[in-house]
């Protein structure tokens, strides 16, 4: 029935039958090489008519209740959109076989530069590919070659964003400018696939951006993710939808504006939406990402009971086995720290057992060599372990506070060495609290040290940038006085 409906769409239209045959060949390609060969034989598949035809196939499959086929077709539509956006998997002169670019010849300089990018491949040096893309863009009249400009700007943004992420850098300024330039030359109606992917990518880079005001970056990221997931022409492929929902959840958790309780509930709803897309048979890594965010959200959740939320957080965080120490060290370390926090905050169970569990998770991140290999994770684990010692119910209280101060000092040294100002402010807050609680030493000196740490923390934790943290440190400062 489904195939008959497809055939009827183009009966009596030889051009339509030819495109349909090429599209069926593309759908039957099983390997990346077969996909590339098919696109080389049928460059018309990179045109808008092929995308519209495939969208019709997807709509027919959904109408017939064949969701399994619809999902497979969505995956292939994403592959076509990616090939179209990259523009390196086909001859650039034939890439835009339809629309306004049809009669305009791509400049020879741009053609040769794109051919060189294609020759280098995805594994080439990112700086070299980015430089070639900048030259190619500069050689174009974007008023005449808007679609090609969109593709090149999108590629440049993706390369620069990936380079920053690999390097652990927060410098996404040129990536943002490239994505914004690409988005400025199209609309969701004119090129829905490219617009949606570019909008999603802008959300990702703003969520990771260090420049500017943190609160403003997060609001911008939420806006882009919401646009990419919202109704309108086209839609993101299912796997990208799931990823966007998880990214949006993470942004809601980092949000400093509006009601904190509402933000956490939004984050949980986004993760649950992602999990309805990434079903039990889906990729384990995507489920692990959603569970990781759900764990963090339930740790911070005020709705419901605290005991139940902590137990749910532990359950979600333990169900993230796809993040292993060997394959995903950063994510694994974050999960261990979150589990440490969960057991530190746990209400059920024996306090001594919970402390031991928390300490074991924090110390797992502080394994030998971790200080040099993962300084930020090491600092987070040291800070978390220090908080656990301050709140420890068993053992000698004076000794617990001294252990906590040692952990905080370790974390502070790393933050000083790495210029981690936000993280350093959190450690200074905890040091201030620890010195207020300290039994050893001169009480007057302890209070003065506590005040100095807390006041220094407030130089970063301003009311505008971090209102919740600012309020907590102000409260602690009041305790010191």
CSV table of C-alpha atoms in Angstrom, one decimal:
chain,number,residue,atom,x,y,z
A,1,UNK,CA,0.0,0.0,0.0
A,2,UNK,CA,2.8,2.4,0.9
A,3,UNK,CA,4.8,1.7,-2.3
A,4,UNK,CA,1.6,2.1,-4.4
A,5,UNK,CA,0.9,5.5,-2.9
A,6,UNK,CA,4.5,6.6,-3.7
A,7,UNK,CA,4.2,5.3,-7.3
A,8,UNK,CA,0.9,7.2,-7.8
A,9,UNK,CA,2.5,10.5,-6.8
A,10,UNK,CA,4.5,10.6,-10.0
A,11,UNK,CA,2.6,8.5,-12.5
A,12,UNK,CA,2.8,10.0,-15.9
A,13,UNK,CA,5.7,12.2,-15.0
A,14,UNK,CA,9.0,11.0,-16.5
A,15,UNK,CA,11.1,13.5,-14.5
A,16,UNK,CA,9.4,12.5,-11.3
A,17,UNK,CA,9.8,8.8,-12.1
A,18,UNK,CA,13.6,9.3,-12.7
A,19,UNK,CA,14.0,11.2,-9.4
A,20,UNK,CA,11.9,8.6,-7.5
A,21,UNK,CA,14.1,5.8,-8.9
A,22,UNK,CA,17.3,7.6,-7.8
A,23,UNK,CA,15.8,8.2,-4.4
A,24,UNK,CA,14.9,4.5,-4.0
A,25,UNK,CA,18.5,3.6,-4.9
A,26,UNK,CA,19.7,6.0,-2.2
A,27,UNK,CA,17.3,4.5,0.3
A,28,UNK,CA,18.6,1.0,-0.4
A,29,UNK,CA,22.3,2.0,0.1
A,30,UNK,CA,23.6,0.2,3.1
A,31,UNK,CA,27.1,1.6,3.7
A,32,UNK,CA,28.6,5.1,3.7
A,33,UNK,CA,30.5,4.3,0.5
A,34,UNK,CA,27.3,3.2,-1.2
A,35,UNK,CA,25.6,6.4,-0.1
A,36,UNK,CA,28.5,8.5,-1.5
A,37,UNK,CA,28.5,6.6,-4.8
A,38,UNK,CA,24.8,7.0,-5.1
A,39,UNK,CA,25.0,10.8,-4.6
A,40,UNK,CA,27.9,11.0,-7.1
A,41,UNK,CA,25.7,9.2,-9.7
A,42,UNK,CA,22.6,11.2,-8.9
A,43,UNK,CA,23.5,14.8,-7.9
A,44,UNK,CA,19.9,15.7,-8.4
A,45,UNK,CA,19.3,14.1,-5.0
A,46,UNK,CA,20.9,17.2,-3.5
A,47,UNK,CA,18.2,19.4,-4.9
A,48,UNK,CA,15.1,20.7,-3.2
A,49,UNK,CA,12.7,18.4,-5.2
A,50,UNK,CA,14.3,15.3,-3.7
A,51,UNK,CA,13.9,16.6,-0.2
A,52,UNK,CA,10.3,17.5,-0.9
A,53,UNK,CA,9.7,14.0,-2.3
A,54,UNK,CA,11.3,12.3,0.7
A,55,UNK,CA,9.2,14.5,3.0
A,56,UNK,CA,6.1,13.2,1.1
A,57,UNK,CA,7.3,9.6,1.6
A,58,UNK,CA,7.6,10.2,5.4
A,59,UNK,CA,4.1,11.8,5.5
A,60,UNK,CA,2.6,8.8,3.7
A,61,UNK,CA,4.4,6.3,6.0
A,62,UNK,CA,3.0,8.1,9.1
A,63,UNK,CA,-0.5,8.2,7.6
A,64,UNK,CA,-0.3,4.5,7.0
A,65,UNK,CA,0.8,3.8,10.5
A,66,UNK,CA,4.2,2.6,9.4
A,67,UNK,CA,6.3,4.5,12.0
A,68,UNK,CA,9.2,2.1,11.6
A,69,UNK,CA,9.5,3.1,7.9
A,70,UNK,CA,9.0,6.8,8.8
A,71,UNK,CA,11.9,6.6,11.3
A,72,UNK,CA,14.2,5.0,8.7
A,73,UNK,CA,13.2,7.6,6.1
A,74,UNK,CA,13.9,10.4,8.6
A,75,UNK,CA,17.4,9.0,9.1
A,76,UNK,CA,18.0,9.2,5.3
A,77,UNK,CA,16.5,12.6,5.1
A,78,UNK,CA,19.1,13.7,7.7
A,79,UNK,CA,21.9,12.1,5.6
A,80,UNK,CA,20.7,14.1,2.5
A,81,UNK,CA,20.5,17.3,4.5
A,82,UNK,CA,24.0,16.8,5.8
A,83,UNK,CA,25.4,16.1,2.3
A,84,UNK,CA,23.6,19.2,1.0
A,85,UNK,CA,24.9,21.4,3.8
A,86,UNK,CA,28.5,20.2,3.6
A,87,UNK,CA,28.6,20.6,-0.2
A,88,UNK,CA,31.8,18.6,-0.4
A,89,UNK,CA,30.2,15.2,-1.3
A,90,UNK,CA,29.3,16.4,-4.8
A,91,UNK,CA,30.6,18.7,-7.5
A,92,UNK,CA,29.9,22.2,-6.2
A,93,UNK,CA,29.0,23.4,-9.7
A,94,UNK,CA,26.1,21.0,-9.7
A,95,UNK,CA,25.2,21.1,-6.1
A,96,UNK,CA,22.5,23.7,-6.5
A,97,UNK,CA,20.8,22.3,-9.6
A,98,UNK,CA,17.5,24.1,-8.8
A,99,UNK,CA,16.4,27.6,-7.9
A,100,UNK,CA,18.2,30.9,-8.3
A,101,UNK,CA,21.7,29.4,-8.4
A,102,UNK,CA,20.9,27.3,-11.4
A,103,UNK,CA,22.1,29.8,-14.0
A,104,UNK,CA,24.9,31.3,-12.1
A,105,UNK,CA,28.4,29.8,-12.5
A,106,UNK,CA,30.4,29.3,-9.2
A,107,UNK,CA,33.6,31.4,-9.5
A,108,UNK,CA,36.7,29.4,-10.4
A,109,UNK,CA,38.5,30.4,-7.3
A,110,UNK,CA,35.7,29.2,-5.0
A,111,UNK,CA,35.4,26.0,-7.0
A,112,UNK,CA,39.1,25.2,-6.7
A,113,UNK,CA,39.1,26.0,-2.9
A,114,UNK,CA,36.0,23.7,-2.3
A,115,UNK,CA,37.7,21.0,-4.4
A,116,UNK,CA,40.7,21.3,-2.1
A,117,UNK,CA,38.6,21.0,1.0
A,118,UNK,CA,37.0,17.9,-0.5
A,119,UNK,CA,40.4,16.4,-1.2
A,120,UNK,CA,41.6,17.0,2.3
A,121,UNK,CA,38.6,15.2,3.9
A,122,UNK,CA,37.1,15.4,7.4
A,123,UNK,CA,40.3,14.1,9.1
A,124,UNK,CA,42.5,17.0,7.9
A,125,UNK,CA,43.8,19.7,10.2
A,126,UNK,CA,40.8,21.9,11.3
A,127,UNK,CA,42.8,25.1,11.0
A,128,UNK,CA,43.7,24.3,7.4
A,129,UNK,CA,40.1,23.5,6.4
A,130,UNK,CA,38.8,26.5,8.2
A,131,UNK,CA,41.2,28.8,6.4
A,132,UNK,CA,40.2,27.3,3.0
A,133,UNK,CA,36.6,27.9,3.9
A,134,UNK,CA,37.2,31.5,4.8
A,135,UNK,CA,38.9,32.0,1.5
A,136,UNK,CA,36.1,30.3,-0.4
A,137,UNK,CA,33.4,32.5,1.3
A,138,UNK,CA,35.4,35.7,0.6
A,139,UNK,CA,35.6,34.8,-3.1
A,140,UNK,CA,31.8,34.5,-3.4
A,141,UNK,CA,29.1,37.1,-4.1
A,142,UNK,CA,26.7,35.9,-1.5
A,143,UNK,CA,23.8,37.7,-3.1
A,144,UNK,CA,24.2,35.5,-6.2
A,145,UNK,CA,25.2,32.3,-4.4
A,146,UNK,CA,23.2,32.4,-1.2
A,147,UNK,CA,22.7,28.6,-0.9
A,148,UNK,CA,26.4,27.9,-1.4
A,149,UNK,CA,27.2,30.6,1.2
A,150,UNK,CA,24.9,29.0,3.7
A,151,UNK,CA,26.6,25.6,3.2
A,152,UNK,CA,30.1,27.0,3.5
A,153,UNK,CA,29.3,29.1,6.5
A,154,UNK,CA,27.6,26.1,8.1
A,155,UNK,CA,30.7,24.0,7.5
A,156,UNK,CA,33.0,26.6,8.9
A,157,UNK,CA,30.9,27.0,12.0
A,158,UNK,CA,30.8,23.2,12.6
A,159,UNK,CA,34.6,22.9,12.2
A,160,UNK,CA,35.3,25.8,14.5
A,161,UNK,CA,32.8,24.6,17.2
A,162,UNK,CA,34.2,21.0,17.0
A,163,UNK,CA,37.8,22.4,17.3
A,164,UNK,CA,36.9,24.4,20.4
A,165,UNK,CA,35.1,21.5,22.0
A,166,UNK,CA,38.0,19.1,21.4
A,167,UNK,CA,40.5,21.6,22.8
A,168,UNK,CA,38.4,22.3,25.9
A,169,UNK,CA,38.2,25.9,24.9
A,170,UNK,CA,35.2,28.2,25.5
A,171,UNK,CA,36.0,30.4,22.5
A,172,UNK,CA,33.1,30.0,20.2
A,173,UNK,CA,33.0,33.5,18.8
A,174,UNK,CA,33.9,32.8,15.2
A,175,UNK,CA,31.7,29.7,15.2
A,176,UNK,CA,28.8,31.8,16.3
A,177,UNK,CA,29.4,34.4,13.7
A,178,UNK,CA,29.6,31.7,11.0
A,179,UNK,CA,26.3,30.0,12.0
A,180,UNK,CA,24.6,33.4,12.3
A,181,UNK,CA,25.8,34.3,8.8
A,182,UNK,CA,24.4,31.0,7.5
A,183,UNK,CA,21.1,31.6,9.2
A,184,UNK,CA,20.9,35.1,7.9
A,185,UNK,CA,20.9,33.9,4.3
A,186,UNK,CA,17.9,31.6,4.7
A,187,UNK,CA,14.6,31.1,6.4
A,188,UNK,CA,12.9,28.0,7.8
A,189,UNK,CA,10.5,28.1,4.8
A,190,UNK,CA,13.2,28.4,2.2
A,191,UNK,CA,15.6,25.7,3.5
A,192,UNK,CA,14.1,24.0,6.5
A,193,UNK,CA,16.7,21.2,6.9
A,194,UNK,CA,19.7,23.6,6.9
A,195,UNK,CA,17.8,26.2,9.0
A,196,UNK,CA,16.9,23.7,11.7
A,197,UNK,CA,20.4,22.2,12.0
A,198,UNK,CA,22.0,25.7,12.0
A,199,UNK,CA,19.6,26.9,14.7
A,200,UNK,CA,20.3,23.8,16.8
A,201,UNK,CA,24.1,24.4,16.4
A,202,UNK,CA,23.7,28.0,17.5
A,203,UNK,CA,22.0,26.7,20.7
A,204,UNK,CA,24.9,24.4,21.4
A,205,UNK,CA,27.6,27.0,20.9
A,206,UNK,CA,25.8,29.6,23.0
A,207,UNK,CA,25.3,27.0,25.8
A,208,UNK,CA,29.1,26.5,25.9
A,209,UNK,CA,30.1,30.1,25.3
A,210,UNK,CA,32.4,31.8,27.9
A,211,UNK,CA,32.3,35.4,26.5
A,212,UNK,CA,29.5,37.7,27.5
A,213,UNK,CA,27.1,37.4,30.4
A,214,UNK,CA,26.5,33.8,31.3
A,215,UNK,CA,22.8,34.3,32.0
A,216,UNK,CA,22.4,35.9,28.5
A,217,UNK,CA,24.2,33.1,26.8
A,218,UNK,CA,21.9,30.5,28.4
A,219,UNK,CA,18.8,32.5,27.5
A,220,UNK,CA,20.0,32.7,23.9
A,221,UNK,CA,20.7,29.0,23.8
A,222,UNK,CA,17.3,28.2,25.1
A,223,UNK,CA,15.7,30.4,22.5
A,224,UNK,CA,17.6,28.6,19.7
A,225,UNK,CA,16.8,25.1,21.0
A,226,UNK,CA,13.2,26.0,21.3
A,227,UNK,CA,13.0,27.4,17.8
A,228,UNK,CA,14.7,24.2,16.4
A,229,UNK,CA,12.2,22.0,18.2
A,230,UNK,CA,9.2,24.1,17.6
A,231,UNK,CA,6.4,23.7,15.0
A,232,UNK,CA,6.9,24.9,11.4
A,233,UNK,CA,8.3,23.7,8.1
A,234,UNK,CA,10.4,20.6,8.4
A,235,UNK,CA,11.7,19.0,11.6
A,236,UNK,CA,14.9,17.8,13.0
A,237,UNK,CA,15.8,14.1,12.4
A,238,UNK,CA,14.7,12.0,15.4
A,239,UNK,CA,18.2,11.4,16.8
A,240,UNK,CA,18.9,15.2,16.6
A,241,UNK,CA,15.5,16.0,18.2
A,242,UNK,CA,16.5,13.8,21.1
A,243,UNK,CA,19.9,15.5,21.3
A,244,UNK,CA,18.3,18.9,21.2
A,245,UNK,CA,15.9,18.0,24.0
A,246,UNK,CA,18.8,16.9,26.2
A,247,UNK,CA,20.8,20.1,25.3
A,248,UNK,CA,17.7,22.1,26.2
A,249,UNK,CA,17.3,20.3,29.5
A,250,UNK,CA,21.0,21.0,30.3
A,251,UNK,CA,20.4,24.7,29.5
A,252,UNK,CA,17.4,24.9,31.7
A,253,UNK,CA,19.5,23.5,34.6
A,254,UNK,CA,22.1,26.1,34.0
A,255,UNK,CA,19.5,28.9,33.7
A,256,UNK,CA,19.8,31.7,36.3
A,257,UNK,CA,16.7,33.6,35.2
A,258,UNK,CA,13.0,32.9,36.1
A,259,UNK,CA,11.8,30.5,38.7
A,260,UNK,CA,14.4,27.8,39.6
A,261,UNK,CA,11.7,25.2,40.4
A,262,UNK,CA,10.1,25.7,37.0
A,263,UNK,CA,13.4,25.5,35.2
A,264,UNK,CA,14.1,22.1,36.8
A,265,UNK,CA,10.7,20.8,35.9
A,266,UNK,CA,11.2,22.0,32.3
A,267,UNK,CA,14.6,20.1,32.3
A,268,UNK,CA,12.9,16.9,33.4
A,269,UNK,CA,10.2,17.3,30.8
A,270,UNK,CA,12.8,17.7,28.0
A,271,UNK,CA,14.7,14.6,29.1
A,272,UNK,CA,11.5,12.6,29.2
A,273,UNK,CA,10.6,13.9,25.7
A,274,UNK,CA,14.1,12.8,24.5
A,275,UNK,CA,13.5,9.3,26.0
A,276,UNK,CA,10.3,8.9,24.1
A,277,UNK,CA,12.3,9.4,20.9
A,278,UNK,CA,15.3,7.3,22.0
A,279,UNK,CA,13.3,4.2,22.9
A,280,UNK,CA,14.6,1.1,24.7
A,281,UNK,CA,16.1,-0.2,21.4
A,282,UNK,CA,17.8,3.1,20.6
A,283,UNK,CA,21.4,4.1,21.1
A,284,UNK,CA,22.6,3.4,24.7
A,285,UNK,CA,24.7,6.6,24.6
A,286,UNK,CA,21.6,8.8,23.9
A,287,UNK,CA,19.7,7.3,26.8
A,288,UNK,CA,22.8,7.7,29.1
A,289,UNK,CA,22.9,11.4,28.2
A,290,UNK,CA,19.2,11.9,29.2
A,291,UNK,CA,19.6,9.9,32.4
A,292,UNK,CA,22.7,11.9,33.3
A,293,UNK,CA,20.7,15.1,33.1
A,294,UNK,CA,17.7,13.6,34.9
A,295,UNK,CA,20.0,12.6,37.7
A,296,UNK,CA,21.3,16.1,38.1
A,297,UNK,CA,17.8,17.6,37.8
A,298,UNK,CA,16.4,15.3,40.6
A,299,UNK,CA,19.3,16.3,42.8
A,300,UNK,CA,18.3,19.9,42.5
A,301,UNK,CA,14.5,19.3,42.4
A,302,UNK,CA,12.3,20.9,45.1
A,303,UNK,CA,9.0,19.5,43.9
A,304,UNK,CA,8.1,16.1,45.5
A,305,UNK,CA,9.9,14.7,48.5
A,306,UNK,CA,13.7,15.2,48.9
A,307,UNK,CA,14.2,11.5,49.8
A,308,UNK,CA,12.4,10.3,46.7
A,309,UNK,CA,14.2,12.7,44.4
A,310,UNK,CA,17.6,11.7,45.7
A,311,UNK,CA,16.8,8.0,45.2
A,312,UNK,CA,15.6,8.7,41.6
A,313,UNK,CA,18.8,10.7,41.0
A,314,UNK,CA,20.9,7.7,42.1
A,315,UNK,CA,18.9,5.3,39.9
A,316,UNK,CA,19.2,7.5,36.8
A,317,UNK,CA,22.9,8.2,37.4
A,318,UNK,CA,23.7,4.5,37.8
A,319,UNK,CA,21.9,3.8,34.5
A,320,UNK,CA,24.6,5.7,32.5
A,321,UNK,CA,26.9,2.7,31.8
A,322,UNK,CA,27.5,3.9,28.2
A,323,UNK,CA,29.8,6.5,29.7
A,324,UNK,CA,32.9,4.5,30.6
A,325,UNK,CA,36.2,5.8,32.0
A,326,UNK,CA,38.1,4.7,28.9
A,327,UNK,CA,35.6,5.9,26.2
A,328,UNK,CA,34.0,9.0,27.8
A,329,UNK,CA,36.3,10.2,30.6
A,330,UNK,CA,34.8,13.7,31.0
A,331,UNK,CA,31.2,12.4,31.2
A,332,UNK,CA,32.2,9.5,33.4
A,333,UNK,CA,33.9,11.8,35.9
A,334,UNK,CA,31.0,14.1,36.0
A,335,UNK,CA,28.6,11.2,36.7
A,336,UNK,CA,30.9,10.0,39.5
A,337,UNK,CA,30.8,13.4,41.1
A,338,UNK,CA,27.1,13.6,40.8
A,339,UNK,CA,26.8,10.2,42.4
A,340,UNK,CA,29.0,11.4,45.2
A,341,UNK,CA,26.7,14.4,45.7
A,342,UNK,CA,23.6,12.1,45.6
A,343,UNK,CA,25.0,9.8,48.4
A,344,UNK,CA,26.2,12.8,50.3
A,345,UNK,CA,22.6,14.1,50.3
A,346,UNK,CA,20.9,10.8,50.7
A,347,UNK,CA,18.3,10.5,53.4
A,348,UNK,CA,17.6,6.7,53.2
A,349,UNK,CA,20.2,4.3,54.5
A,350,UNK,CA,22.9,4.5,57.2
A,351,UNK,CA,24.7,7.9,57.3
A,352,UNK,CA,28.1,6.2,57.7
A,353,UNK,CA,27.5,4.0,54.6
A,354,UNK,CA,26.3,6.9,52.6
A,355,UNK,CA,29.4,8.9,53.4
A,356,UNK,CA,31.6,6.0,52.5
A,357,UNK,CA,29.8,5.6,49.2
A,358,UNK,CA,30.0,9.4,48.5
A,359,UNK,CA,33.8,9.4,49.3
A,360,UNK,CA,34.4,6.4,47.0
A,361,UNK,CA,32.8,8.1,44.1
A,362,UNK,CA,34.7,11.4,44.6
A,363,UNK,CA,37.9,9.5,45.1
A,364,UNK,CA,37.3,7.5,42.0
A,365,UNK,CA,37.7,10.7,40.1
A,366,UNK,CA,40.8,11.7,42.1
A,367,UNK,CA,42.7,8.6,41.0
A,368,UNK,CA,46.4,8.7,40.4
A,369,UNK,CA,47.3,11.1,37.6
A,370,UNK,CA,43.9,12.6,37.4
A,371,UNK,CA,45.1,16.0,38.6
A,372,UNK,CA,47.2,16.5,35.5
A,373,UNK,CA,44.9,14.6,33.1
A,374,UNK,CA,41.6,16.1,34.3
A,375,UNK,CA,42.2,19.1,36.5
A,376,UNK,CA,38.6,20.5,36.4
A,377,UNK,CA,37.1,17.1,37.3
A,378,UNK,CA,39.8,16.6,40.0
A,379,UNK,CA,38.9,20.0,41.4
A,380,UNK,CA,35.2,19.3,41.4
A,381,UNK,CA,35.7,15.9,43.1
A,382,UNK,CA,37.9,17.5,45.7
A,383,UNK,CA,35.4,20.2,46.4
A,384,UNK,CA,32.6,17.7,46.6
A,385,UNK,CA,34.6,15.5,49.0
A,386,UNK,CA,35.3,18.6,51.1
A,387,UNK,CA,31.5,19.3,51.4
A,388,UNK,CA,31.0,15.7,52.4
A,389,UNK,CA,33.5,16.0,55.2
A,390,UNK,CA,31.9,19.2,56.5
A,391,UNK,CA,28.5,17.5,56.7
A,392,UNK,CA,29.8,14.1,58.0
A,393,UNK,CA,27.8,12.9,60.9
A,394,UNK,CA,30.4,10.3,62.2
A,395,UNK,CA,34.0,10.6,63.1
A,396,UNK,CA,35.7,13.4,64.9
A,397,UNK,CA,34.1,16.7,63.9
A,398,UNK,CA,37.3,18.8,64.2
A,399,UNK,CA,39.2,16.3,62.1
A,400,UNK,CA,36.4,16.3,59.5
A,401,UNK,CA,36.6,20.0,59.1
A,402,UNK,CA,40.4,19.9,58.7
A,403,UNK,CA,40.0,17.2,56.0
A,404,UNK,CA,37.4,19.4,54.3
A,405,UNK,CA,39.8,22.4,54.3
A,406,UNK,CA,42.6,20.3,52.8
A,407,UNK,CA,40.2,19.2,50.0
A,408,UNK,CA,39.0,22.8,49.3
A,409,UNK,CA,42.6,24.0,49.3
A,410,UNK,CA,43.5,21.4,46.7
A,411,UNK,CA,40.6,22.4,44.6
A,412,UNK,CA,41.5,26.1,44.9
A,413,UNK,CA,45.0,25.6,43.8
A,414,UNK,CA,43.8,23.9,40.6
A,415,UNK,CA,41.3,26.7,40.0
A,416,UNK,CA,44.1,29.3,40.5
A,417,UNK,CA,46.4,27.4,38.1
A,418,UNK,CA,43.8,27.1,35.4
A,419,UNK,CA,42.1,30.4,35.8
A,420,UNK,CA,38.7,28.8,36.6
A,421,UNK,CA,37.1,31.9,38.2
A,422,UNK,CA,33.5,30.6,38.6
A,423,UNK,CA,34.6,27.3,40.1
A,424,UNK,CA,37.1,29.1,42.3
A,425,UNK,CA,34.3,31.3,43.7
A,426,UNK,CA,32.4,28.1,44.7
A,427,UNK,CA,35.4,26.7,46.4
A,428,UNK,CA,36.0,30.0,48.2
A,429,UNK,CA,32.4,29.9,49.4
A,430,UNK,CA,33.0,26.5,50.8
A,431,UNK,CA,36.3,27.5,52.4
A,432,UNK,CA,34.5,30.4,54.2
A,433,UNK,CA,31.8,28.0,55.5
A,434,UNK,CA,34.5,25.5,56.7
A,435,UNK,CA,36.4,28.2,58.6
A,436,UNK,CA,33.2,29.3,60.3
A,437,UNK,CA,32.8,25.7,61.5
A,438,UNK,CA,36.5,25.2,62.4
A,439,UNK,CA,37.5,24.1,65.9
A,440,UNK,CA,41.3,24.2,65.5
A,441,UNK,CA,43.3,27.4,65.5
A,442,UNK,CA,42.4,30.8,66.8
A,443,UNK,CA,38.6,31.5,66.6
A,444,UNK,CA,39.1,35.2,65.7
A,445,UNK,CA,41.5,34.3,62.9
A,446,UNK,CA,39.2,31.6,61.6
A,447,UNK,CA,36.3,34.1,61.3
A,448,UNK,CA,38.5,36.7,59.6
A,449,UNK,CA,39.7,34.1,57.1
A,450,UNK,CA,36.1,33.0,56.5
A,451,UNK,CA,35.0,36.7,55.8
A,452,UNK,CA,37.9,37.2,53.4
A,453,UNK,CA,37.1,34.0,51.4
A,454,UNK,CA,33.4,34.9,51.2
A,455,UNK,CA,34.0,38.5,50.2
A,456,UNK,CA,36.4,37.3,47.5
A,457,UNK,CA,33.8,34.8,46.3
A,458,UNK,CA,31.3,37.7,45.9
A,459,UNK,CA,33.5,39.5,43.4
A,460,UNK,CA,32.5,36.7,41.0
A,461,UNK,CA,29.2,35.7,42.4
A,462,UNK,CA,27.4,39.0,41.7
A,463,UNK,CA,23.7,39.4,42.1
A,464,UNK,CA,23.3,40.0,38.3
A,465,UNK,CA,25.4,37.1,37.0
A,466,UNK,CA,24.7,34.4,39.7
A,467,UNK,CA,21.7,35.5,41.8
A,468,UNK,CA,21.2,32.2,43.6
A,469,UNK,CA,24.9,31.7,44.4
A,470,UNK,CA,25.2,35.4,45.4
A,471,UNK,CA,22.3,35.0,47.9
A,472,UNK,CA,23.9,31.8,49.4
A,473,UNK,CA,27.3,33.5,49.9
A,474,UNK,CA,25.7,36.6,51.4
A,475,UNK,CA,23.8,34.4,53.9
A,476,UNK,CA,27.1,32.7,54.8
A,477,UNK,CA,28.8,36.0,55.2
A,478,UNK,CA,26.0,37.0,57.6
A,479,UNK,CA,26.8,33.9,59.6
A,480,UNK,CA,30.4,34.9,59.8
A,481,UNK,CA,29.6,38.3,61.2
